[in-house]
Amino acid sequence: MMGWTNRHARYFHRQLTRNAMTYSEMLAPEAIVRGNKKRWLRFSPEEHPVAFQLGGNDPKMLAAAAKELEQVGFDEINFNVGCPSKKGKGNPFGAHLIRHPQVVKACMQEMIEAVNIPVTLKTRLGVDEQESYDHLAEFVGLTKESGCRVFIVHARKAWLDGLSTRQNREIPPLRYDYVYRLKREFPELSIVLNGGVTDWDQAKLHLQHVDGVMMGRTAYKEPFCLAEVDRLFFGGSEPDPTPPEVMQRCLPYVEAELARGTPLREMVRHMVGIYRAAPAASVFRRHISIEGHRPGAGRSVYLEAIHIAERLSRPGRAEIDQP
Ligand SMILES: Cc1cc2nc3c(=O)[nH]c(=O)nc-3n(C[C@H](O)[C@H](O)[C@H](O)COP(=O)(O)O)c2cc1C
């Protein structure tokens, strides 16, 4: 999620669930092919399984980037055909490409031919005046000819003309029935539902109709919900980790990144919601948000955050550990 997640967020989330797939924020392929490779291609081997998301419209450029991403070890390439940003209008990318399914097909085809890892597609129900299920079915029917077998569908359309990117995550109504129908009519495809999923009971209901569920904002804002995922969905038998355990697991990573010059705030800002909004945990949130963001903040600030978490997680305070 652009502006929110980064590789440090994915490392942190991986300490909460070993199995759930994580996705990078969208990046233009040019940034990889011609840009600062060291910056964009770096990730920790512990992040697996991890997908990298590309957004663009030039099949050759996308394929070149996909190859580089495969070479450094990403597990999946995801193509963004859902971002409603106005920047995607002139030289279309993201959701603007929904009007250009042949371009999407060509991009997917070129990437699929270039790599041996899965290339998946993330899209929306339609754009602007496109209201009917038929638009979605037509789009998927055509773009699947590229060989794409996994479609992640944000279950609302985008109003490209009139709504901001943010409004486009809230205002167009969710139509889960369209996504369910897509699975019924394209049983050979793996259909992943996204949009408005805020707890695992909802996810379980969706999984009666589709192959997977993608959670965005809730997973980021209340990351501790991820601690249940392995047990609930992947047959895990280990007890769910506690917040201080998760923070301890991140300690060697935090130390290594600090030694490399990564500011502490880049890592800890993703942890601020680990206790959700529990009032008792305000001391933790304050510590992360104030001390963790001071220039030069380092190991001792992180260790203090672990100590606060340990105090909060002692018996008798268990109510704030509940995801
Ligand atoms: C700050 C922010 C940035 C986002 N950036 C991306 C992105 O880079 N790529 C993408 O596919 N979706 C992006 N999204 C959309 C989410 O992935 C997701 O489709 C959307 O929020 C609906 O799912 P949710 O209700 O579970 O959050 C972003 C969402 C937010 C809030």
Tab-separated table of N, CA and C in Angstrom, residues 32-156:
chain	number	residue	atom	x	y	z
A	32	ILE	N	12.664	0.086	-11.525
A	32	ILE	CA	13.515	-1.089	-11.325
A	32	ILE	C	14.541	-1.207	-12.447
A	33	VAL	N	14.071	-1.042	-13.665
A	33	VAL	CA	14.956	-1.266	-14.812
A	33	VAL	C	16.006	-0.160	-14.919
A	34	ARG	N	15.568	1.088	-14.684
A	34	ARG	CA	16.504	2.208	-14.870
A	34	ARG	C	16.820	2.942	-13.577
A	35	GLY	N	16.143	2.597	-12.496
A	35	GLY	CA	16.261	3.404	-11.276
A	35	GLY	C	17.247	2.839	-10.274
A	36	ASN	N	16.985	3.137	-9.025
A	36	ASN	CA	17.867	2.761	-7.931
A	36	ASN	C	17.577	1.311	-7.512
A	37	LYS	N	18.246	0.388	-8.196
A	37	LYS	CA	17.965	-1.043	-7.969
A	37	LYS	C	18.196	-1.429	-6.518
A	38	LYS	N	19.261	-0.861	-5.957
A	38	LYS	CA	19.606	-1.228	-4.586
A	38	LYS	C	18.431	-0.932	-3.658
A	39	ARG	N	17.788	0.180	-3.946
A	39	ARG	CA	16.666	0.583	-3.092
A	39	ARG	C	15.455	-0.321	-3.304
A	40	TRP	N	15.105	-0.545	-4.570
A	40	TRP	CA	13.825	-1.196	-4.845
A	40	TRP	C	13.878	-2.716	-4.780
A	41	LEU	N	15.045	-3.281	-5.071
A	41	LEU	CA	15.096	-4.746	-5.136
A	41	LEU	C	15.463	-5.380	-3.799
A	42	ARG	N	15.829	-4.556	-2.846
A	42	ARG	CA	16.272	-5.140	-1.579
A	42	ARG	C	15.081	-5.697	-0.780
A	43	PHE	N	15.230	-6.893	-0.303
A	43	PHE	CA	14.253	-7.412	0.650
A	43	PHE	C	14.916	-8.514	1.449
A	44	SER	N	14.311	-8.849	2.590
A	44	SER	CA	14.901	-9.865	3.451
A	44	SER	C	14.401	-11.237	3.022
A	45	PRO	N	15.286	-12.256	3.030
A	45	PRO	CA	14.822	-13.610	2.681
A	45	PRO	C	13.684	-14.064	3.591
A	46	GLU	N	13.605	-13.477	4.778
A	46	GLU	CA	12.521	-13.871	5.699
A	46	GLU	C	11.152	-13.347	5.278
A	47	GLU	N	11.137	-12.481	4.263
A	47	GLU	CA	9.837	-11.945	3.830
A	47	GLU	C	8.998	-12.962	3.052
A	48	HIS	N	9.610	-14.024	2.550
A	48	HIS	CA	8.853	-14.989	1.735
A	48	HIS	C	7.652	-15.533	2.489
A	49	PRO	N	6.538	-15.837	1.814
A	49	PRO	CA	6.270	-15.583	0.405
A	49	PRO	C	5.860	-14.125	0.168
A	50	VAL	N	6.484	-13.513	-0.824
A	50	VAL	CA	6.241	-12.088	-1.058
A	50	VAL	C	6.107	-11.804	-2.553
A	51	ALA	N	5.089	-11.011	-2.874
A	51	ALA	CA	4.843	-10.627	-4.267
A	51	ALA	C	5.252	-9.175	-4.465
A	52	PHE	N	5.699	-8.862	-5.656
A	52	PHE	CA	6.026	-7.474	-5.985
A	52	PHE	C	4.978	-6.966	-6.963
A	53	GLN	N	4.444	-5.784	-6.672
A	53	GLN	CA	3.396	-5.258	-7.549
A	53	GLN	C	3.944	-4.193	-8.500
A	54	LEU	N	3.644	-4.370	-9.774
A	54	LEU	CA	4.056	-3.409	-10.797
A	54	LEU	C	2.834	-2.689	-11.351
A	55	GLY	N	3.037	-1.433	-11.737
A	55	GLY	CA	1.968	-0.681	-12.401
A	55	GLY	C	2.549	0.025	-13.604
A	56	GLY	N	1.920	-0.113	-14.754
A	56	GLY	CA	2.436	0.517	-15.969
A	56	GLY	C	1.624	0.044	-17.156
A	57	ASN	N	2.139	0.318	-18.367
A	57	ASN	CA	1.390	-0.124	-19.557
A	57	ASN	C	2.300	-0.539	-20.710
A	58	ASP	N	3.604	-0.628	-20.440
A	58	ASP	CA	4.551	-0.984	-21.498
A	58	ASP	C	4.969	-2.448	-21.305
A	59	PRO	N	4.458	-3.342	-22.164
A	59	PRO	CA	4.703	-4.771	-21.945
A	59	PRO	C	6.185	-5.123	-21.829
A	60	LYS	N	7.019	-4.542	-22.679
A	60	LYS	CA	8.456	-4.902	-22.664
A	60	LYS	C	9.115	-4.427	-21.367
A	61	MET	N	8.780	-3.230	-20.969
A	61	MET	CA	9.359	-2.674	-19.740
A	61	MET	C	8.901	-3.491	-18.527
A	62	LEU	N	7.620	-3.843	-18.517
A	62	LEU	CA	7.095	-4.649	-17.403
A	62	LEU	C	7.786	-6.008	-17.362
A	63	ALA	N	7.986	-6.596	-18.542
A	63	ALA	CA	8.626	-7.919	-18.586
A	63	ALA	C	10.070	-7.827	-18.104
A	64	ALA	N	10.759	-6.745	-18.475
A	64	ALA	CA	12.155	-6.589	-18.042
A	64	ALA	C	12.217	-6.460	-16.520
A	65	ALA	N	11.294	-5.690	-15.966
A	65	ALA	CA	11.269	-5.533	-14.500
A	65	ALA	C	10.914	-6.861	-13.833
A	66	ALA	N	9.932	-7.564	-14.410
A	66	ALA	CA	9.507	-8.844	-13.822
A	66	ALA	C	10.686	-9.816	-13.761
A	67	LYS	N	11.500	-9.819	-14.814
A	67	LYS	CA	12.671	-10.716	-14.843
A	67	LYS	C	13.623	-10.394	-13.708
A	68	GLU	N	13.878	-9.110	-13.528
A	68	GLU	CA	14.812	-8.720	-12.455
A	68	GLU	C	14.246	-9.100	-11.088
A	69	LEU	N	12.937	-8.934	-10.949
A	69	LEU	CA	12.306	-9.261	-9.659
A	69	LEU	C	12.369	-10.764	-9.403
A	70	GLU	N	12.181	-11.537	-10.454
A	70	GLU	CA	12.291	-12.996	-10.300
A	70	GLU	C	13.721	-13.378	-9.914
A	71	GLN	N	14.689	-12.742	-10.581
A	71	GLN	CA	16.093	-13.091	-10.316
A	71	GLN	C	16.496	-12.838	-8.867
A	72	VAL	N	15.969	-11.756	-8.278
A	72	VAL	CA	16.366	-11.494	-6.886
A	72	VAL	C	15.532	-12.304	-5.901
A	73	GLY	N	14.515	-13.019	-6.382
A	73	GLY	CA	13.846	-13.980	-5.501
A	73	GLY	C	12.406	-13.707	-5.128
A	74	PHE	N	11.767	-12.702	-5.727
A	74	PHE	CA	10.343	-12.508	-5.406
A	74	PHE	C	9.550	-13.729	-5.879
A	75	ASP	N	8.466	-14.023	-5.171
A	75	ASP	CA	7.714	-15.254	-5.424
A	75	ASP	C	6.601	-15.074	-6.444
A	76	GLU	N	6.209	-13.837	-6.677
A	76	GLU	CA	5.065	-13.580	-7.562
A	76	GLU	C	5.172	-12.146	-8.064
A	77	ILE	N	4.704	-11.928	-9.272
A	77	ILE	CA	4.565	-10.559	-9.778
A	77	ILE	C	3.071	-10.279	-9.835
A	78	ASN	N	2.672	-9.135	-9.310
A	78	ASN	CA	1.264	-8.758	-9.383
A	78	ASN	C	1.160	-7.488	-10.219
A	79	PHE	N	0.187	-7.480	-11.127
A	79	PHE	CA	0.014	-6.325	-12.013
A	79	PHE	C	-1.171	-5.505	-11.516
A	80	ASN	N	-0.935	-4.224	-11.263
A	80	ASN	CA	-1.979	-3.360	-10.714
A	80	ASN	C	-2.852	-2.779	-11.824
A	81	VAL	N	-4.121	-3.186	-11.810
A	81	VAL	CA	-5.106	-2.610	-12.736
A	81	VAL	C	-6.279	-2.122	-11.879
A	82	GLY	N	-5.935	-1.526	-10.729
A	82	GLY	CA	-6.997	-1.103	-9.821
A	82	GLY	C	-6.780	0.265	-9.211
A	83	CYS	N	-5.582	0.835	-9.386
A	83	CYS	CA	-5.288	2.123	-8.742
A	83	CYS	C	-6.035	3.249	-9.459
A	84	PRO	N	-6.877	4.014	-8.732
A	84	PRO	CA	-7.695	5.035	-9.392
A	84	PRO	C	-7.031	6.407	-9.479
A	85	SER	N	-5.740	6.483	-9.179
A	85	SER	CA	-5.059	7.781	-9.146
A	85	SER	C	-5.236	8.539	-10.460
A	86	LYS	N	-5.431	9.848	-10.328
A	86	LYS	CA	-5.594	10.679	-11.527
A	86	LYS	C	-4.330	10.657	-12.381
A	87	LYS	N	-3.196	10.354	-11.741
A	87	LYS	CA	-1.933	10.297	-12.490
A	87	LYS	C	-1.983	9.222	-13.572
A	88	GLY	N	-2.894	8.267	-13.403
A	88	GLY	CA	-2.971	7.170	-14.374
A	88	GLY	C	-3.865	7.480	-15.555
A	89	LYS	N	-4.196	8.758	-15.759
A	89	LYS	CA	-5.169	9.084	-16.801
A	89	LYS	C	-4.525	9.242	-18.185
A	90	GLY	N	-3.561	10.182	-18.304
A	90	GLY	CA	-2.990	10.497	-19.615
A	90	GLY	C	-2.309	9.299	-20.250
A	91	ASN	N	-1.329	8.788	-19.546
A	91	ASN	CA	-0.589	7.614	-20.010
A	91	ASN	C	-1.085	6.480	-19.118
A	92	PRO	N	-2.174	5.813	-19.514
A	92	PRO	CA	-2.962	5.065	-18.527
A	92	PRO	C	-2.224	3.947	-17.810
A	93	PHE	N	-2.456	3.897	-16.503
A	93	PHE	CA	-2.033	2.737	-15.715
A	93	PHE	C	-3.079	2.541	-14.627
A	94	GLY	N	-2.921	1.492	-13.853
A	94	GLY	CA	-3.865	1.221	-12.768
A	94	GLY	C	-5.271	0.986	-13.314
A	95	ALA	N	-6.272	1.500	-12.594
A	95	ALA	CA	-7.671	1.250	-12.974
A	95	ALA	C	-8.015	1.833	-14.341
A	96	HIS	N	-7.258	2.844	-14.773
A	96	HIS	CA	-7.526	3.432	-16.093
A	96	HIS	C	-7.370	2.388	-17.198
A	97	LEU	N	-6.589	1.354	-16.919
A	97	LEU	CA	-6.381	0.309	-17.934
A	97	LEU	C	-7.593	-0.610	-18.085
A	98	ILE	N	-8.549	-0.509	-17.168
A	98	ILE	CA	-9.742	-1.361	-17.301
A	98	ILE	C	-10.444	-1.056	-18.628
A	99	ARG	N	-10.275	0.164	-19.109
A	99	ARG	CA	-10.855	0.524	-20.414
A	99	ARG	C	-10.004	0.005	-21.578
A	100	HIS	N	-8.860	-0.557	-21.265
A	100	HIS	CA	-7.951	-1.028	-22.326
A	100	HIS	C	-7.558	-2.486	-22.079
A	101	PRO	N	-8.527	-3.386	-22.114
A	101	PRO	CA	-8.215	-4.781	-21.766
A	101	PRO	C	-7.172	-5.422	-22.684
A	102	GLN	N	-7.100	-4.959	-23.936
A	102	GLN	CA	-6.090	-5.541	-24.839
A	102	GLN	C	-4.682	-5.184	-24.368
A	103	VAL	N	-4.532	-3.973	-23.836
A	103	VAL	CA	-3.216	-3.565	-23.310
A	103	VAL	C	-2.882	-4.415	-22.089
A	104	VAL	N	-3.886	-4.615	-21.232
A	104	VAL	CA	-3.667	-5.437	-20.028
A	104	VAL	C	-3.246	-6.841	-20.446
A	105	LYS	N	-3.948	-7.373	-21.429
A	105	LYS	CA	-3.631	-8.729	-21.896
A	105	LYS	C	-2.189	-8.790	-22.419
A	106	ALA	N	-1.818	-7.784	-23.209
A	106	ALA	CA	-0.458	-7.776	-23.777
A	106	ALA	C	0.587	-7.675	-22.665
A	107	CYS	N	0.326	-6.839	-21.680
A	107	CYS	CA	1.281	-6.683	-20.561
A	107	CYS	C	1.421	-7.998	-19.803
A	108	MET	N	0.280	-8.614	-19.514
A	108	MET	CA	0.311	-9.869	-18.755
A	108	MET	C	1.042	-10.946	-19.552
A	109	GLN	N	0.723	-11.026	-20.837
A	109	GLN	CA	1.316	-12.053	-21.694
A	109	GLN	C	2.848	-11.931	-21.703
A	110	GLU	N	3.307	-10.712	-21.864
A	110	GLU	CA	4.752	-10.476	-21.951
A	110	GLU	C	5.435	-10.848	-20.628
A	111	MET	N	4.805	-10.505	-19.517
A	111	MET	CA	5.410	-10.836	-18.213
A	111	MET	C	5.374	-12.346	-17.981
A	112	ILE	N	4.252	-12.959	-18.338
A	112	ILE	CA	4.111	-14.405	-18.108
A	112	ILE	C	5.160	-15.170	-18.920
A	113	GLU	N	5.415	-14.682	-20.137
A	113	GLU	CA	6.431	-15.350	-20.968
A	113	GLU	C	7.833	-15.126	-20.426
A	114	ALA	N	8.026	-14.011	-19.731
A	114	ALA	CA	9.384	-13.640	-19.299
A	114	ALA	C	9.835	-14.369	-18.036
A	115	VAL	N	8.889	-14.818	-17.215
A	115	VAL	CA	9.286	-15.372	-15.908
A	115	VAL	C	8.635	-16.733	-15.654
A	116	ASN	N	9.162	-17.421	-14.663
A	116	ASN	CA	8.602	-18.732	-14.292
A	116	ASN	C	7.785	-18.676	-13.008
A	117	ILE	N	7.727	-17.512	-12.389
A	117	ILE	CA	6.909	-17.368	-11.180
A	117	ILE	C	5.509	-16.900	-11.600
A	118	PRO	N	4.497	-17.068	-10.738
A	118	PRO	CA	3.150	-16.631	-11.122
A	118	PRO	C	3.078	-15.120	-11.357
A	119	VAL	N	2.325	-14.749	-12.380
A	119	VAL	CA	2.027	-13.333	-12.617
A	119	VAL	C	0.520	-13.194	-12.422
A	120	THR	N	0.131	-12.406	-11.435
A	120	THR	CA	-1.280	-12.292	-11.073
A	120	THR	C	-1.763	-10.876	-11.356
A	121	LEU	N	-3.080	-10.695	-11.313
A	121	LEU	CA	-3.634	-9.397	-11.687
A	121	LEU	C	-4.561	-8.890	-10.585
A	122	LYS	N	-4.415	-7.617	-10.228
A	122	LYS	CA	-5.343	-7.030	-9.250
A	122	LYS	C	-6.173	-5.971	-9.958
A	123	THR	N	-7.485	-6.096	-9.838
A	123	THR	CA	-8.344	-5.174	-10.570
A	123	THR	C	-9.559	-4.781	-9.732
A	124	ARG	N	-10.433	-4.015	-10.336
A	124	ARG	CA	-11.701	-3.612	-9.706
A	124	ARG	C	-12.861	-4.099	-10.562
A	125	LEU	N	-14.085	-3.829	-10.098
A	125	LEU	CA	-15.256	-4.331	-10.834
A	125	LEU	C	-15.446	-3.612	-12.164
A	126	GLY	N	-14.965	-2.392	-12.244
A	126	GLY	CA	-15.147	-1.602	-13.460
A	126	GLY	C	-14.776	-0.166	-13.152
A	127	VAL	N	-15.020	0.715	-14.109
A	127	VAL	CA	-14.759	2.142	-13.872
A	127	VAL	C	-15.937	2.979	-14.368
A	128	ASP	N	-16.103	4.125	-13.720
A	128	ASP	CA	-17.108	5.129	-14.107
A	128	ASP	C	-18.488	4.522	-14.366
A	129	GLU	N	-18.963	4.611	-15.610
A	129	GLU	CA	-20.354	4.193	-15.866
A	129	GLU	C	-20.504	2.669	-15.883
A	130	GLN	N	-19.411	1.938	-15.810
A	130	GLN	CA	-19.510	0.469	-15.876
A	130	GLN	C	-20.090	-0.061	-14.562
A	131	GLU	N	-21.327	-0.480	-14.616
A	131	GLU	CA	-22.027	-0.907	-13.397
A	131	GLU	C	-22.273	-2.409	-13.387
A	132	SER	N	-22.321	-3.002	-14.569
A	132	SER	CA	-22.856	-4.365	-14.627
A	132	SER	C	-21.766	-5.412	-14.416
A	133	TYR	N	-22.211	-6.575	-13.999
A	133	TYR	CA	-21.305	-7.720	-13.875
A	133	TYR	C	-20.686	-8.048	-15.233
A	134	ASP	N	-21.453	-7.807	-16.300
A	134	ASP	CA	-20.978	-8.203	-17.632
A	134	ASP	C	-19.660	-7.528	-18.006
A	135	HIS	N	-19.481	-6.267	-17.560
A	135	HIS	CA	-18.209	-5.593	-17.856
A	135	HIS	C	-17.048	-6.349	-17.229
A	136	LEU	N	-17.259	-6.745	-15.978
A	136	LEU	CA	-16.205	-7.461	-15.257
A	136	LEU	C	-15.911	-8.796	-15.947
A	137	ALA	N	-16.978	-9.516	-16.288
A	137	ALA	CA	-16.803	-10.835	-16.909
A	137	ALA	C	-16.094	-10.706	-18.258
A	138	GLU	N	-16.442	-9.649	-18.982
A	138	GLU	CA	-15.815	-9.431	-20.293
A	138	GLU	C	-14.322	-9.134	-20.118
A	139	PHE	N	-14.032	-8.298	-19.135
A	139	PHE	CA	-12.629	-7.926	-18.873
A	139	PHE	C	-11.814	-9.163	-18.484
A	140	VAL	N	-12.369	-9.952	-17.579
A	140	VAL	CA	-11.639	-11.137	-17.109
A	140	VAL	C	-11.540	-12.169	-18.235
A	141	GLY	N	-12.640	-12.320	-18.979
A	141	GLY	CA	-12.648	-13.291	-20.080
A	141	GLY	C	-11.560	-12.980	-21.099
A	142	LEU	N	-11.353	-11.696	-21.354
A	142	LEU	CA	-10.345	-11.332	-22.351
A	142	LEU	C	-8.928	-11.408	-21.787
A	143	THR	N	-8.746	-10.878	-20.584
A	143	THR	CA	-7.375	-10.805	-20.051
A	143	THR	C	-6.864	-12.184	-19.616
A	144	LYS	N	-7.768	-13.105	-19.342
A	144	LYS	CA	-7.287	-14.446	-18.954
A	144	LYS	C	-6.646	-15.167	-20.139
A	145	GLU	N	-6.931	-14.673	-21.343
A	145	GLU	CA	-6.282	-15.273	-22.524
A	145	GLU	C	-4.767	-15.077	-22.493
A	146	SER	N	-4.309	-14.184	-21.628
A	146	SER	CA	-2.857	-13.980	-21.475
A	146	SER	C	-2.205	-15.172	-20.787
A	147	GLY	N	-3.021	-15.988	-20.131
A	147	GLY	CA	-2.475	-17.093	-19.339
A	147	GLY	C	-2.574	-16.821	-17.846
A	148	CYS	N	-3.051	-15.629	-17.485
A	148	CYS	CA	-3.196	-15.292	-16.060
A	148	CYS	C	-4.233	-16.220	-15.421
A	149	ARG	N	-3.892	-16.757	-14.267
A	149	ARG	CA	-4.805	-17.691	-13.601
A	149	ARG	C	-5.280	-17.194	-12.241
A	150	VAL	N	-4.727	-16.067	-11.784
A	150	VAL	CA	-5.131	-15.547	-10.471
A	150	VAL	C	-5.579	-14.093	-10.624
A	151	PHE	N	-6.822	-13.842	-10.245
A	151	PHE	CA	-7.365	-12.483	-10.296
A	151	PHE	C	-7.744	-12.054	-8.879
A	152	ILE	N	-7.139	-10.969	-8.436
A	152	ILE	CA	-7.502	-10.390	-7.134
A	152	ILE	C	-8.451	-9.239	-7.441
A	153	VAL	N	-9.664	-9.314	-6.898
A	153	VAL	CA	-10.669	-8.329	-7.299
A	153	VAL	C	-11.089	-7.471	-6.113
A	154	HIS	N	-10.763	-6.188	-6.174
A	154	HIS	CA	-11.286	-5.221	-5.209
A	154	HIS	C	-12.754	-5.037	-5.586
A	155	ALA	N	-13.637	-5.439	-4.658
A	155	ALA	CA	-15.049	-5.620	-5.010
A	155	ALA	C	-15.834	-4.317	-5.080
A	156	ARG	N	-15.243	-3.302	-5.616
A	156	ARG	CA	-15.987	-2.069	-5.918
A	156	ARG	C	-15.387	-1.478	-7.181
